[in-house]
Coordinates of C-alpha atoms and ligand atoms in Angstrom, one line a residue:
M1 CA -12.0 -17.5 -17.3
S2 CA -9.1 -19.3 -15.6
D3 CA -9.8 -22.5 -13.6
A4 CA -8.5 -20.9 -10.8
V5 CA -11.6 -18.2 -10.9
K6 CA -13.8 -20.9 -11.7
Q7 CA -12.8 -22.8 -8.6
A8 CA -13.1 -19.8 -6.5
F9 CA -16.6 -19.2 -7.7
A10 CA -17.6 -22.9 -7.3
D11 CA -16.1 -23.3 -3.7
P12 CA -15.8 -19.8 -2.0
K13 CA -12.8 -19.5 0.4
R14 CA -13.6 -19.6 4.3
Y15 CA -11.5 -17.8 6.6
R16 CA -11.0 -18.2 10.4
N17 CA -9.7 -15.4 12.9
F18 CA -6.6 -15.6 14.2
I19 CA -6.5 -15.3 18.0
D20 CA -3.5 -16.1 20.3
G21 CA -1.9 -18.2 17.8
A22 CA -5.1 -20.2 17.0
F23 CA -7.4 -20.2 14.0
V24 CA -10.8 -19.8 15.3
D25 CA -14.5 -19.1 14.1
A26 CA -16.5 -16.4 15.6
S27 CA -17.6 -17.2 19.2
D28 CA -21.3 -17.0 18.0
G29 CA -20.7 -18.8 14.6
A30 CA -21.5 -15.6 12.6
T31 CA -20.1 -14.9 9.2
I32 CA -19.4 -12.2 6.8
E33 CA -20.1 -13.0 2.9
R34 CA -18.1 -11.1 0.2
E35 CA -19.0 -11.0 -3.4
S36 CA -16.9 -10.3 -6.2
P37 CA -18.0 -6.7 -7.3
A38 CA -17.3 -7.3 -10.9
H39 CA -19.1 -10.6 -11.1
G40 CA -21.7 -10.4 -8.2
R41 CA -20.5 -14.1 -7.2
L42 CA -19.8 -15.3 -3.7
V43 CA -16.1 -15.7 -3.2
S44 CA -15.1 -15.1 0.5
I45 CA -16.7 -16.1 3.8
Y46 CA -15.1 -14.6 6.6
A47 CA -15.8 -15.4 10.7
A48 CA -17.3 -12.2 12.0
A49 CA -15.5 -11.7 15.3
T50 CA -17.7 -10.3 18.3
N51 CA -16.8 -8.0 21.0
G52 CA -15.7 -11.1 23.2
D53 CA -13.4 -12.2 20.3
T54 CA -11.9 -8.6 19.9
E55 CA -11.5 -8.8 23.7
A56 CA -9.8 -12.1 23.6
A57 CA -7.4 -10.8 20.8
I58 CA -6.5 -7.7 22.5
S59 CA -5.9 -9.5 25.7
A60 CA -3.6 -12.1 23.9
A61 CA -1.6 -9.1 22.3
R62 CA -1.4 -7.4 25.9
G63 CA 0.0 -10.8 27.6
S64 CA 2.3 -11.2 24.9
F65 CA 3.8 -7.7 25.0
D66 CA 3.9 -7.6 28.8
S67 CA 5.4 -11.1 28.7
G68 CA 8.8 -9.2 27.1
A69 CA 9.5 -12.3 24.8
W70 CA 9.1 -10.4 21.6
A71 CA 9.5 -7.0 22.7
Y72 CA 12.9 -7.5 24.3
A73 CA 13.9 -10.4 21.8
Y74 CA 17.3 -9.8 19.8
A75 CA 16.4 -7.8 16.9
G76 CA 18.0 -10.2 14.7
D77 CA 15.6 -12.8 15.7
R78 CA 12.7 -10.5 15.0
A79 CA 14.1 -9.5 11.4
A80 CA 14.5 -13.3 10.5
V81 CA 10.6 -13.9 11.1
L82 CA 10.0 -10.6 9.0
R83 CA 12.2 -12.1 6.2
A84 CA 10.6 -15.5 6.2
V85 CA 6.9 -13.9 5.9
A86 CA 8.3 -11.7 3.1
Q87 CA 9.5 -15.0 1.4
K88 CA 6.1 -16.9 2.1
I89 CA 4.3 -13.9 0.5
R90 CA 6.6 -14.0 -2.7
N91 CA 5.8 -17.7 -2.6
H92 CA 2.0 -17.3 -2.7
V93 CA 1.9 -14.2 -5.1
Q94 CA -0.6 -15.9 -7.5
E95 CA -3.1 -17.1 -4.6
L96 CA -3.0 -13.8 -3.0
A97 CA -3.4 -11.7 -6.0
L98 CA -6.3 -13.7 -7.1
V99 CA -7.9 -13.2 -3.7
E100 CA -7.4 -9.3 -3.8
T101 CA -9.0 -9.2 -7.4
L102 CA -12.0 -11.6 -6.3
E103 CA -12.8 -9.2 -3.2
S104 CA -11.9 -5.8 -4.8
S105 CA -12.1 -6.1 -8.6
K106 CA -9.1 -4.5 -9.2
P107 CA -7.1 -5.6 -12.4
I108 CA -5.3 -8.8 -11.7
G109 CA -1.8 -7.2 -12.8
V110 CA -2.6 -4.4 -10.2
S111 CA -3.0 -7.0 -7.7
R112 CA 0.2 -9.0 -8.5
G113 CA 2.1 -5.8 -8.1
E114 CA 0.7 -5.0 -4.9
V115 CA 1.7 -8.4 -3.5
M116 CA 5.2 -8.0 -4.7
F117 CA 5.6 -4.7 -3.2
A118 CA 4.3 -6.1 0.0
A119 CA 7.0 -8.6 0.4
E120 CA 9.5 -6.0 -0.3
L121 CA 8.0 -4.1 2.5
W122 CA 8.2 -7.1 5.0
D123 CA 12.1 -7.3 3.8
Y124 CA 12.9 -3.8 4.3
A125 CA 11.2 -3.6 7.7
A126 CA 13.5 -6.7 8.6
G127 CA 16.5 -4.4 7.9
Q128 CA 15.1 -1.5 9.7
A129 CA 14.3 -3.8 12.8
R130 CA 18.0 -4.6 13.0
G131 CA 19.2 -1.0 12.3
L132 CA 16.7 0.3 15.2
H133 CA 18.9 1.8 17.8
G134 CA 18.8 4.8 20.5
D135 CA 21.4 7.6 20.8
S136 CA 23.7 8.8 23.4
Q137 CA 24.9 12.1 24.9
N138 CA 28.4 12.8 26.0
N139 CA 28.6 16.6 26.5
L140 CA 26.5 16.6 29.8
G141 CA 29.4 17.1 31.7
P142 CA 32.6 15.3 33.1
D143 CA 30.7 12.5 35.3
M144 CA 27.3 12.6 33.6
M145 CA 26.3 10.5 30.4
G146 CA 22.9 10.4 28.7
M147 CA 21.2 7.5 26.8
V148 CA 18.3 7.8 24.9
L149 CA 16.6 4.4 24.2
R150 CA 13.9 3.4 21.8
E151 CA 11.5 0.9 23.1
P152 CA 8.4 -0.6 21.3
I153 CA 5.5 1.5 22.2
G154 CA 3.4 -1.6 23.1
V155 CA 0.1 -3.0 21.8
V156 CA -0.9 -1.6 18.4
G157 CA -4.3 -1.7 16.8
I158 CA -3.9 -1.7 12.9
I159 CA -7.3 -0.8 11.2
T160 CA -7.2 -1.0 7.2
P161 CA -9.3 -0.1 4.4
W162 CA -10.6 -1.9 1.4
N163 CA -8.6 -0.4 -1.5
F164 CA -5.1 -1.7 -0.9
P165 CA -5.7 -4.4 1.7
L166 CA -2.3 -6.3 2.1
L167 CA -0.3 -3.4 0.8
I168 CA -1.7 -1.1 3.4
L169 CA -1.3 -3.6 6.3
S170 CA 2.5 -4.5 4.9
E171 CA 3.1 -0.6 5.2
R172 CA 2.5 -1.0 9.0
L173 CA 2.5 -4.3 10.7
P174 CA 6.2 -5.4 9.7
F175 CA 7.3 -2.1 11.2
A176 CA 5.2 -2.6 14.3
L177 CA 6.4 -6.1 14.7
G178 CA 10.0 -5.1 13.7
A179 CA 10.1 -2.5 16.5
G180 CA 9.1 -5.1 19.2
C181 CA 5.1 -4.4 19.5
S182 CA 2.3 -6.8 19.6
A183 CA -0.6 -6.2 17.3
I184 CA -4.3 -6.5 16.6
V185 CA -5.2 -6.1 13.1
K186 CA -8.7 -5.6 11.7
P187 CA -8.9 -5.4 7.9
S188 CA -12.0 -4.0 5.8
E189 CA -15.0 -6.2 6.2
F190 CA -14.9 -6.1 2.2
T191 CA -11.5 -7.3 1.7
S192 CA -10.2 -9.3 4.7
G193 CA -9.0 -12.3 2.9
T194 CA -5.3 -11.5 2.3
S195 CA -4.8 -10.2 5.6
L196 CA -6.3 -13.6 7.3
M197 CA -4.1 -15.5 4.8
L198 CA -0.9 -13.5 6.0
A199 CA -2.0 -14.9 9.6
Q200 CA -0.9 -18.4 8.2
Y201 CA 2.5 -17.1 7.2
L202 CA 3.2 -15.4 10.4
A203 CA 2.5 -18.7 12.2
E204 CA 4.7 -20.6 9.8
A205 CA 7.5 -17.9 10.0
G206 CA 7.5 -18.6 13.8
L207 CA 6.0 -15.4 15.3
P208 CA 5.2 -16.3 18.9
K209 CA 1.7 -17.0 19.7
G210 CA -0.4 -13.8 20.6
V211 CA 2.1 -11.3 19.3
C212 CA -0.2 -10.7 16.3
N213 CA -3.9 -11.2 16.1
I214 CA -6.0 -10.9 12.9
L215 CA -9.7 -10.3 13.1
A216 CA -12.2 -10.0 10.5
G217 CA -15.6 -8.0 11.5
D218 CA -17.4 -4.9 11.1
G219 CA -16.0 -1.3 11.9
A220 CA -18.7 -0.6 14.6
T221 CA -17.9 -3.7 16.6
V222 CA -14.3 -4.8 16.2
G223 CA -12.8 -1.5 15.0
Q224 CA -14.6 0.4 17.9
A225 CA -13.7 -2.0 20.6
I226 CA -9.9 -1.7 19.4
I227 CA -10.1 2.2 19.5
D228 CA -11.9 2.3 22.7
S229 CA -9.5 -0.3 24.4
D230 CA -7.2 1.1 27.5
D231 CA -5.2 -2.0 26.6
V232 CA -4.1 -0.7 23.2
D233 CA -1.2 1.8 23.3
M234 CA -1.4 2.8 19.8
V235 CA -3.8 2.9 16.9
A236 CA -2.4 3.0 13.3
F237 CA -5.8 3.8 11.4
T238 CA -6.0 4.2 7.4
G239 CA -9.3 5.1 6.1
S240 CA -11.9 7.9 5.9
S241 CA -11.6 11.0 7.8
R242 CA -14.9 10.5 9.2
V243 CA -13.7 7.4 11.3
G244 CA -10.2 9.1 11.7
K245 CA -12.1 11.8 13.9
M246 CA -13.9 9.2 15.8
A247 CA -10.3 7.4 16.5
I248 CA -9.2 10.8 17.8
K249 CA -12.0 11.0 20.2
A250 CA -11.8 7.4 21.2
S251 CA -8.0 7.9 22.1
A252 CA -8.7 10.1 24.7
G253 CA -9.5 7.0 27.1
N254 CA -6.1 6.1 27.8
I255 CA -4.3 9.0 25.7
K256 CA -3.3 6.4 23.1
K257 CA -1.0 7.4 20.3
L258 CA -2.6 7.7 16.8
S259 CA -1.2 7.2 13.4
L260 CA -3.7 8.3 10.8
E261 CA -3.5 8.2 7.1
L262 CA -6.9 9.5 5.8
G263 CA -8.5 10.9 2.7
G264 CA -6.9 13.2 -0.1
K265 CA -7.9 15.3 -3.0
S266 CA -4.5 15.5 -4.7
P267 CA -3.3 17.9 -7.3
S268 CA -1.9 17.2 -10.5
I269 CA -0.2 20.4 -11.7
V270 CA 0.7 20.5 -15.5
F271 CA 3.0 23.5 -16.6
A272 CA 3.3 24.4 -20.4
D273 CA 7.0 23.6 -20.3
C274 CA 6.5 20.0 -19.6
D275 CA 6.8 16.7 -21.7
I276 CA 2.9 16.7 -22.6
D277 CA 2.8 13.1 -23.7
A278 CA 4.3 11.9 -20.4
A279 CA 2.3 14.2 -18.4
I280 CA -0.9 12.8 -20.2
D281 CA -0.2 9.2 -19.3
G282 CA 0.9 10.2 -15.7
V283 CA -2.5 12.3 -15.2
L284 CA -4.2 9.5 -16.6
K285 CA -2.6 7.0 -14.1
A286 CA -2.8 9.0 -11.0
A287 CA -6.4 9.6 -11.4
N288 CA -7.5 6.3 -12.4
V289 CA -5.3 3.6 -10.8
N290 CA -7.3 1.2 -8.6
M291 CA -10.4 2.8 -10.2
G292 CA -9.7 6.0 -8.5
E293 CA -10.4 4.4 -5.2
C294 CA -6.8 5.4 -4.0
C295 CA -6.1 7.9 -1.3
I296 CA -3.3 9.5 -3.2
A297 CA -5.2 9.8 -6.5
G298 CA -4.3 12.8 -8.4
S299 CA -8.0 13.6 -8.8
R300 CA -7.8 17.7 -9.3
L301 CA -6.0 18.4 -12.5
L302 CA -4.5 22.1 -12.7
V303 CA -3.3 22.9 -16.1
E304 CA -1.7 26.1 -17.5
D305 CA -4.1 28.1 -19.2
S306 CA -2.0 28.3 -22.4
I307 CA -2.2 24.8 -23.1
A308 CA -5.4 23.8 -21.2
D309 CA -7.8 23.2 -24.4
A310 CA -5.1 21.1 -26.2
F311 CA -4.3 19.1 -23.1
Q312 CA -7.9 18.5 -22.3
A313 CA -8.6 17.2 -26.0
K314 CA -5.4 15.0 -25.8
L315 CA -6.3 13.7 -22.3
A316 CA -10.0 12.8 -23.4
A317 CA -8.7 11.0 -26.5
R318 CA -6.0 9.0 -24.6
L319 CA -8.7 8.0 -22.0
E320 CA -10.2 5.9 -24.8
D321 CA -7.2 3.6 -24.5
L322 CA -8.1 2.6 -20.8
K323 CA -10.0 -0.5 -21.2
M324 CA -12.4 -1.1 -18.6
G325 CA -13.6 -4.5 -18.0
D326 CA -13.3 -8.0 -16.4
P327 CA -10.5 -7.5 -13.8
F328 CA -9.1 -10.8 -14.6
D329 CA -8.4 -9.7 -18.4
P330 CA -4.8 -8.8 -18.4
T331 CA -5.5 -6.2 -20.7
S332 CA -8.2 -4.2 -18.5
R333 CA -6.9 -1.3 -16.7
I334 CA -10.2 -0.3 -14.9
G335 CA -12.0 -3.0 -13.0
A336 CA -15.5 -2.6 -11.0
I337 CA -16.2 -0.5 -8.0
I338 CA -16.0 -2.0 -4.6
N339 CA -19.5 -1.9 -3.7
D340 CA -22.9 -0.2 -4.4
R341 CA -22.5 2.3 -1.7
Q342 CA -19.0 3.9 -3.2
Y343 CA -20.7 3.4 -6.8
A344 CA -23.6 5.6 -5.7
Q345 CA -21.4 8.2 -4.0
I346 CA -19.4 8.3 -7.3
S347 CA -22.6 8.9 -9.4
S348 CA -23.9 11.6 -7.1
Y349 CA -20.7 13.5 -7.5
V350 CA -21.1 13.4 -11.1
D351 CA -24.7 15.0 -10.5
I352 CA -23.3 17.7 -8.3
A353 CA -20.6 18.6 -10.8
M354 CA -23.3 19.3 -13.4
Q355 CA -25.6 21.0 -11.0
E356 CA -22.9 23.1 -10.0
G357 CA -22.4 24.3 -13.9
A358 CA -19.3 22.1 -14.6
T359 CA -19.1 20.1 -18.0
V360 CA -18.6 16.4 -18.4
V361 CA -16.0 15.7 -20.9
C362 CA -16.0 12.2 -21.3
G363 CA -17.4 9.3 -19.1
G364 CA -19.9 10.0 -16.6
D365 CA -22.8 7.7 -18.0
P366 CA -22.8 4.8 -15.8
D367 CA -26.1 3.5 -17.3
A368 CA -24.1 2.6 -20.4
Y369 CA -22.6 -0.4 -18.4
D370 CA -23.9 -3.3 -16.3
G371 CA -22.7 -4.0 -12.9
L372 CA -20.5 -1.7 -10.8
F373 CA -18.5 -0.4 -13.7
F374 CA -18.0 3.3 -13.7
P375 CA -16.2 4.6 -16.7
P376 CA -13.3 7.2 -16.0
T377 CA -14.6 10.6 -16.2
I378 CA -13.2 14.1 -17.0
I379 CA -15.2 17.1 -15.6
A380 CA -14.1 20.4 -17.0
D381 CA -15.2 24.2 -16.1
V382 CA -14.7 23.4 -12.5
R383 CA -14.3 26.4 -10.1
P384 CA -12.4 26.0 -6.9
E385 CA -15.1 26.7 -4.6
M386 CA -17.2 23.6 -6.2
R387 CA -17.7 20.6 -4.2
V388 CA -16.1 18.5 -6.7
A389 CA -13.1 20.6 -6.5
R390 CA -12.7 20.3 -2.7
E391 CA -14.2 16.9 -1.7
E392 CA -13.0 13.4 -2.1
I393 CA -14.8 11.4 -4.5
F394 CA -12.8 8.2 -4.4
G395 CA -13.6 7.3 -7.9
P396 CA -12.2 7.5 -11.4
V397 CA -13.4 11.0 -11.9
L398 CA -10.9 13.9 -12.7
V399 CA -11.9 17.5 -12.1
M400 CA -9.9 20.1 -14.3
M401 CA -9.1 23.6 -13.6
T402 CA -6.6 26.0 -15.2
F403 CA -4.2 28.5 -13.9
Q404 CA -2.1 31.5 -15.3
D405 CA 1.0 31.4 -13.3
R406 CA 2.8 29.3 -10.8
D407 CA 1.7 31.3 -7.6
E408 CA -2.2 30.7 -8.8
A409 CA -1.4 27.0 -9.3
I410 CA 0.1 26.5 -5.8
K411 CA -2.8 28.7 -4.3
L412 CA -5.2 26.0 -6.1
A413 CA -3.1 23.3 -5.1
N414 CA -3.4 23.9 -1.3
A415 CA -7.2 25.0 -1.5
T416 CA -8.5 21.8 0.0
D417 CA -8.6 20.5 3.7
Y418 CA -6.5 17.7 2.5
G419 CA -2.6 17.5 2.1
L420 CA -1.8 13.8 1.3
A421 CA 0.1 14.0 -2.2
A422 CA 0.6 16.1 -5.3
Y423 CA 2.1 15.8 -8.8
V424 CA 4.0 18.4 -10.7
W425 CA 4.8 18.2 -14.4
T426 CA 7.5 20.8 -15.5
D427 CA 10.8 20.6 -17.2
D428 CA 12.4 23.5 -15.3
L429 CA 14.0 22.2 -12.2
A430 CA 13.7 25.6 -10.3
N431 CA 10.2 25.7 -10.9
A432 CA 9.7 22.0 -9.6
L433 CA 11.8 22.9 -6.5
Y434 CA 9.7 25.8 -5.8
C435 CA 6.5 23.9 -6.2
T436 CA 7.5 20.8 -3.8
R437 CA 8.5 23.4 -1.2
H438 CA 5.2 25.5 -1.4
I439 CA 2.7 22.5 -1.9
K440 CA 1.3 21.4 1.5
A441 CA 1.3 17.7 1.1
G442 CA 3.1 14.5 2.5
R443 CA 4.5 13.3 -0.9
V444 CA 5.3 15.0 -4.1
W445 CA 5.8 13.3 -7.3
V446 CA 7.8 15.4 -9.9
N447 CA 7.5 14.3 -13.6
S448 CA 6.2 10.7 -12.4
A449 CA 3.3 9.3 -11.0
L450 CA 2.7 6.9 -8.0
D451 CA 6.1 5.0 -8.0
G452 CA 6.8 3.8 -4.6
F453 CA 9.8 2.7 -2.4
P454 CA 9.9 1.2 1.1
E455 CA 12.6 3.7 1.8
M456 CA 10.4 6.7 1.4
P457 CA 8.1 7.8 4.3
L458 CA 4.2 8.3 3.7
G459 CA 1.8 10.4 5.3
G460 CA -0.5 13.3 5.3
F461 CA -0.4 17.3 6.0
K462 CA -3.8 18.7 7.4
Q463 CA -6.5 16.7 7.5
S464 CA -4.9 13.9 5.7
G465 CA -3.6 12.8 8.5
N466 CA -0.7 12.5 10.9
G467 CA 2.2 10.4 11.7
R468 CA 4.4 8.6 9.2
E469 CA 4.6 5.1 7.9
T470 CA 7.4 3.2 6.0
G471 CA 11.3 4.2 5.8
R472 CA 13.2 4.8 8.9
Y473 CA 10.5 6.9 10.2
G474 CA 8.0 4.2 9.8
I475 CA 9.7 1.8 12.5
E476 CA 10.4 4.8 14.6
E477 CA 6.6 5.7 15.0
Y478 CA 6.1 2.7 16.8
T479 CA 8.8 3.3 19.5
E480 CA 8.9 5.4 22.5
L481 CA 11.9 7.3 23.5
K482 CA 13.1 6.8 27.2
S483 CA 15.9 9.2 28.3
V484 CA 18.5 7.9 31.1
H485 CA 20.3 10.1 32.9
L486 CA 23.7 8.3 33.9
H487 CA 25.8 9.5 36.7
M488 CA 29.4 8.3 37.1
G489 CA 29.1 7.2 40.7
A490 CA 26.5 8.4 43.1
Q491 CA 25.8 12.1 43.0
K492 CA 26.2 14.0 46.3
E493 CA 22.7 15.7 46.3
R494 CA 23.3 19.6 46.8
W495 CA 19.5 20.4 46.9
V496 CA 19.2 18.9 50.3
T497 CA 22.6 19.8 51.9
D498 CA 23.2 23.4 50.5
V499 CA 20.5 25.1 52.1
Ligands
NAD501 P1 -13.5 3.8 6.4 O1 -13.1 4.7 7.3 O2 -15.1 3.5 6.4 O3 -13.0 2.2 6.8 C1 -11.5 2.0 7.2 C2 -11.7 0.9 8.5 O4 -12.4 1.5 9.5 C3 -12.4 -0.4 8.0 O5 -11.5 -1.5 8.5 C4 -13.6 -0.2 8.8 O6 -14.3 -1.4 9.0 C5 -13.1 0.5 10.0 N1 -14.1 1.4 10.8 C6 -15.5 1.7 10.3 N2 -16.1 2.2 11.4 C7 -15.2 2.3 12.5 C8 -15.4 2.6 14.0 N3 -16.5 3.0 14.3 N4 -14.1 2.4 14.5 C9 -13.1 1.8 14.1 N5 -13.0 1.5 13.0 C10 -14.0 1.5 12.1 O7 -12.7 3.5 5.1 P2 -13.1 2.8 3.6 O8 -14.3 3.0 3.2 O9 -12.6 1.3 4.0 O10 -11.8 3.5 2.8 C11 -12.0 4.7 1.9 C12 -11.4 5.7 2.7 O11 -10.0 5.5 3.2 C13 -11.2 6.9 1.9 O12 -11.6 8.1 2.5 C14 -9.6 7.1 1.6 O13 -9.1 8.3 1.2 C15 -9.1 6.7 2.7 N6 -7.8 6.0 2.6 C16 -6.7 6.5 2.9 C17 -5.5 6.1 2.9 C18 -4.2 6.7 3.1 O14 -3.2 6.1 3.2 N7 -4.3 8.0 3.7 C19 -5.4 4.7 2.2 C20 -6.4 4.1 1.9 C21 -7.8 4.6 2.0

């Protein structure tokens, strides 16, 4: 165990909320304690924001937005702040990665990769902030001109889940700030550390006070207050479909805009003509990265019937190479599950699979391990109507089905309520293109798995959500369009005179 980890266990880090530019404890002094899921040791203590604290944060965001100081600032100045934050994230990679792994038990190498990617997102959003512009129309007649302005939407509430804390926040916050919005951020109560550390970097980078407020707290108090508030113009919510549907209902109060990134049950489709070894590694990665606690996990494997038996055998053998263990061991690929509740959910789905008549090929027996470690599991003999084929498990459990031809593969791929991602393995370009056209998903990977770029938008079809984050679409999501009808000289109003 490294000195940094020993120190973290000996002296758990305390975090305060960031409201109107100040770091503050909860007004009633309440805290939330977080233990490392892999070690069962206290690692973080967050101030648990109250309703009053949340109202203060919303009011600070509202005041800062309405003042116009950030919203109307020169985009180059906003971009400079975002770039400075990117640099601060890079300067603190080790510290941030340590906290991510302490709180989530994801392997430390994965945490480092996420933190580096988060920095890239802040840099990319800085460029987008400078590039954001409206449009003009010069074909409206000889004395008319149209201008289409892009304006920041206003105060944005950003609510994030526990699986990729800093990364998911960085897919949203720099784009909202780059567009000129003000924000209130509520990270998951299980992994708030890095979001609260980010507050320090925002302050040091010169973000005006009140423009971004970051609060730890539970969903029912802080999250609910944000989605209910009439002073919030938009909510960017990432999390379960259950809470996403609550956000839709709550948005009716002031007809606020929603950007929702919800659950998934994404297919990995393997055709017989593909590079089998590459597909095996890609399928295993898509299913098991972050212990399968990944919204875009390739958790449904669809294999062409002619190679299914051989593929299953090779896949199960290769799974043995995935080391599960202490997330601070650099050779571990699989760490611990986030909490008892999630662990019980994963376990219960393996039981359901067996009750439904499926077969556990490997893994599946959590009793063989101490603590919250769940072995990567493959379930075969799955039929499309089974619950394990349709519902999100959110753990390292891959369910396998077979198909005879491409039409059946596409039908199976689309046979869930979700549409977040898909993976296609084939050597035939025409086949790949046909599948990408016909699969209903926001992201499709062809012959690769999970590589990400700030330039590419992300979001879901069907019940996986709406709206898009990152890429140029990401910044546009946080804007309103305003049409300006500009007449060259005062127009004689014929509606009144030509009776
Ligand atoms: P969750 O919905 O329980 O919680 C997400 C966030 O919502 C947390 O910050 C939580 O405190 C908050 N929340 C809870 N109740 C609330 C309420 N009543 N009002 C407002 N906010 C509330 O989800 P989770 O357990 O943190 O994450 C797992 C789920 O998130 C999975 O279903 C997964 O698919 C989904 N997810 C989706 C994406 C994506 O990009 N599509 C990314 C990560 C996770």
